Amino acid sequence: MKAIAFRGVGDVRVETVPDPKIVAPTDVVLRITTSAVCGSDLHQYHGRGGALVQPGAVMGHEFMGVVEEAGPEVRKVRPGDRVLAPFSVSCGRCEWCQRKLPTQCTTTERAVFGGRWGHVWPGGQAERIRVPFADHMTEPVPAGMSDEDALFLGDILSTGFFCAENGGIRPGDAVAVFGAGPVGLLALQSAQLFGPARVFAVDRVDYRLALAAEFGAEPVHLDRGDPAEQLRRLTGGRGPDVVLECVGHETPFTQAIQAVRAGGTVSSVGVYVEPSLGFPAREAFFKDLSLRMGICNARNYMAPLLPLVQGGKLRPARIITHTMPLGEAPKGYAIFDKKEDRAIKVLLRPT
Ligand code: NAD
Ligand code: ZN
């Protein structure tokens, strides 16, 4: 089959790899209908934190498709069913899965599809994929729901919602979102569900800030001065009650801590690839702030968020700017990375 393989920094290629097969009786093999390029794929593409993925590894952890083959012990889905899966691989049975922390699954050694954290599992920027523990991992997609509406439940929509939820936003709060990329934009949509009085979006990319404004945010442009100062000025000197960090670098993490009001909350979902992070600990301490961070247990959010998408309360498909054949993925990576052609979210179609 055709798949997108990692070959080095800034180098992903269309290659022919062996078709996945049923290995365990609880596996399914999906024929992928849609996959996407995620900001987390870019860390690998940039070679950030060292090359942990072997050249030739199949990329991608956002995918959905149709069950093509199911192992003899799979009960929940059958060939022909359309399903979603979360970006991390988990068994559903170990202590961590039972504690609703499937990203910490010990059975799968915390594997991520196409990923570099924990164990590496072949990814979803491909024509087919093997999904293990299918009764736990797959979520059937209702008939009539488009791939565009469903796909992001497996990663960035769940992550955006998790970020907003961890912020503990109360009605009337001022909320600032750092990063108006796909994750930040969906964190912003999710934040609106909690009834804030004002929402700010911080970035330096004009066309992304324009979409954030469409979602109800007041834009804060990074090139117009220190964002913490801008946010303080916009909130009568106090700073936002809640700051959602959706970038994944030391600078925005620091700025988030500097911006939040005393006693406020910083909720961070940006992936810190490096093993440690410098941040203003003294300021955080004397501000009495709360910090929440982490990898999203997307499995927990897929089913509960699905009706919010169906009911139009969350509109994830609005962030899609490009839909390309799988074979054009190298171009998709390049424009998403360089923010060319007004790219926000790039979808890939195998056929
Ligand atoms: P992206 O790279 O498209 O978006 C990042 C945005 O941040 C860009 O628009 C960029 O211009 C902006 N930015 C850069 N520096 C900034 C600063 N100082 N202040 C404000 N904005 C700044 O990527 P994305 O797909 O939106 O992903 C964002 C982050 O979320 C990545 O780190 C990704 O790895 C992470 N992520 C985490 C999880 C999780 O489970 N926690 C899941 C998915 C993605
Ligand atoms: Zn992702």
PDB file of C-alpha atoms in Angstrom, residues 59 173 240 313:
ATOM      1  CA  MET A  59       3.596   8.931   9.950  1.00  0.00           C
ATOM      2  CA  ASP A 173     -14.297  34.790  32.841  1.00  0.00           C
ATOM      3  CA  PRO A 240      -7.090  36.819  32.005  1.00  0.00           C
ATOM      4  CA  LYS A 313     -22.243  23.415  19.137  1.00  0.00           C
TER       5      LYS A 313
END
